[in-house]
Amino acid sequence: MRITCPLCGERDRREFNVKGAALDRPGEGADQDAWHSYVNLRQNPAGVLAELWYHEMGCGSWLTVTRNTVTHEVLKVELASETTLGGAA
């Protein structure tokens, strides 16, 4: 699988570490149920999903990679700092 880093260009997936689904973190003052859902209740969809990836062997950027978890087709790659999180885009 190849991932196109917005800063470094196309790279092999082995340069990156996947950290899981890109989810909206509960806001300040969120109740215990919101945090419980965020930490413990994750879906594992077969299909399009936005994930957080770290470009460990490259520029050190956090990326939001939107890909199909069945085919591994990469649909979109953005810097995480410029992305609104919350699942598939």
GROMACS .gro file of C-alpha atoms in nm:
model
   89
    1MET     CA    1   0.000   0.000   0.000
    2ARG     CA    2   0.125   0.350  -0.086
    3ILE     CA    3   0.036   0.667   0.105
    4THR     CA    4   0.092   1.014  -0.037
    5CYS     CA    5   0.211   1.238   0.245
    6PRO     CA    6   0.112   1.602   0.177
    7LEU     CA    7   0.468   1.709   0.272
    8CYS     CA    8   0.688   1.421   0.146
    9GLY     CA    9   0.498   1.276  -0.147
   10GLU     CA   10   0.417   0.911  -0.216
   11ARG     CA   11   0.572   0.665   0.029
   12ASP     CA   12   0.547   0.299   0.122
   13ARG     CA   13   0.307   0.226   0.408
   14ARG     CA   14   0.598   0.090   0.616
   15GLU     CA   15   0.712   0.449   0.680
   16PHE     CA   16   0.391   0.510   0.876
   17ASN     CA   17   0.227   0.383   1.194
   18VAL     CA   18  -0.151   0.361   1.202
   19LYS     CA   19  -0.300   0.475   1.531
   20GLY     CA   20  -0.666   0.389   1.473
   21ALA     CA   21  -0.989   0.554   1.371
   22ALA     CA   22  -0.993   0.933   1.357
   23LEU     CA   23  -1.262   1.017   1.612
   24ASP     CA   24  -1.395   1.341   1.756
   25ARG     CA   25  -1.257   1.379   2.108
   26PRO     CA   26  -1.521   1.483   2.365
   27GLY     CA   27  -1.506   1.851   2.451
   28GLU     CA   28  -1.412   2.010   2.779
   29GLY     CA   29  -1.675   1.933   3.041
   30ALA     CA   30  -1.802   1.622   2.860
   31ASP     CA   31  -1.977   1.373   3.084
   32GLN     CA   32  -1.857   1.025   3.175
   33ASP     CA   33  -2.081   0.859   2.914
   34ALA     CA   34  -1.924   1.064   2.634
   35TRP     CA   35  -1.574   0.962   2.745
   36HIS     CA   36  -1.679   0.599   2.787
   37SER     CA   37  -1.809   0.594   2.429
   38TYR     CA   38  -1.494   0.764   2.297
   39VAL     CA   39  -1.253   0.527   2.473
   40ASN     CA   40  -1.437   0.195   2.473
   41LEU     CA   41  -1.716   0.181   2.215
   42ARG     CA   42  -1.549   0.166   1.875
   43GLN     CA   43  -1.695   0.030   1.555
   44ASN     CA   44  -1.489  -0.180   1.317
   45PRO     CA   45  -1.653  -0.105   0.984
   46ALA     CA   46  -1.577  -0.284   0.660
   47GLY     CA   47  -1.555   0.003   0.415
   48VAL     CA   48  -1.452   0.367   0.412
   49LEU     CA   49  -1.292   0.490   0.735
   50ALA     CA   50  -1.081   0.791   0.836
   51GLU     CA   51  -0.776   0.689   1.039
   52LEU     CA   52  -0.489   0.867   1.212
   53TRP     CA   53  -0.145   0.775   1.078
   54TYR     CA   54   0.194   0.900   1.197
   55HIS     CA   55   0.472   0.950   0.941
   56GLU     CA   56   0.737   0.807   1.169
   57MET     CA   57   1.013   0.748   0.915
   58GLY     CA   58   0.949   1.072   0.729
   59CYS     CA   59   0.848   1.423   0.830
   60GLY     CA   60   0.688   1.326   1.164
   61SER     CA   61   0.346   1.458   1.064
   62TRP     CA   62   0.013   1.324   1.187
   63LEU     CA   63  -0.213   1.248   0.891
   64THR     CA   64  -0.578   1.168   0.847
   65VAL     CA   65  -0.590   0.888   0.591
   66THR     CA   66  -0.931   0.802   0.450
   67ARG     CA   67  -0.924   0.452   0.307
   68ASN     CA   68  -1.140   0.155   0.228
   69THR     CA   69  -1.062  -0.106   0.494
   70VAL     CA   70  -1.171  -0.388   0.263
   71THR     CA   71  -0.965  -0.301  -0.047
   72HIS     CA   72  -0.699  -0.083   0.125
   73GLU     CA   73  -0.758   0.181  -0.142
   74VAL     CA   74  -0.642   0.519  -0.010
   75LEU     CA   75  -0.906   0.779  -0.095
   76LYS     CA   76  -0.767   1.092   0.070
   77VAL     CA   77  -0.469   1.201   0.281
   78GLU     CA   78  -0.462   1.527   0.477
   79LEU     CA   79  -0.256   1.676   0.756
   80ALA     CA   80  -0.446   1.594   1.075
   81SER     CA   81  -0.408   1.955   1.191
   82GLU     CA   82  -0.615   2.064   0.890
   83THR     CA   83  -0.881   1.793   0.920
   84THR     CA   84  -1.217   1.784   1.095
   85LEU     CA   85  -1.221   1.442   1.256
   86GLY     CA   86  -1.517   1.214   1.291
   87GLY     CA   87  -1.507   0.899   1.084
   88ALA     CA   88  -1.537   0.868   0.708
   89ALA     CA   89  -1.510   1.181   0.503
   0.00000   0.00000   0.00000
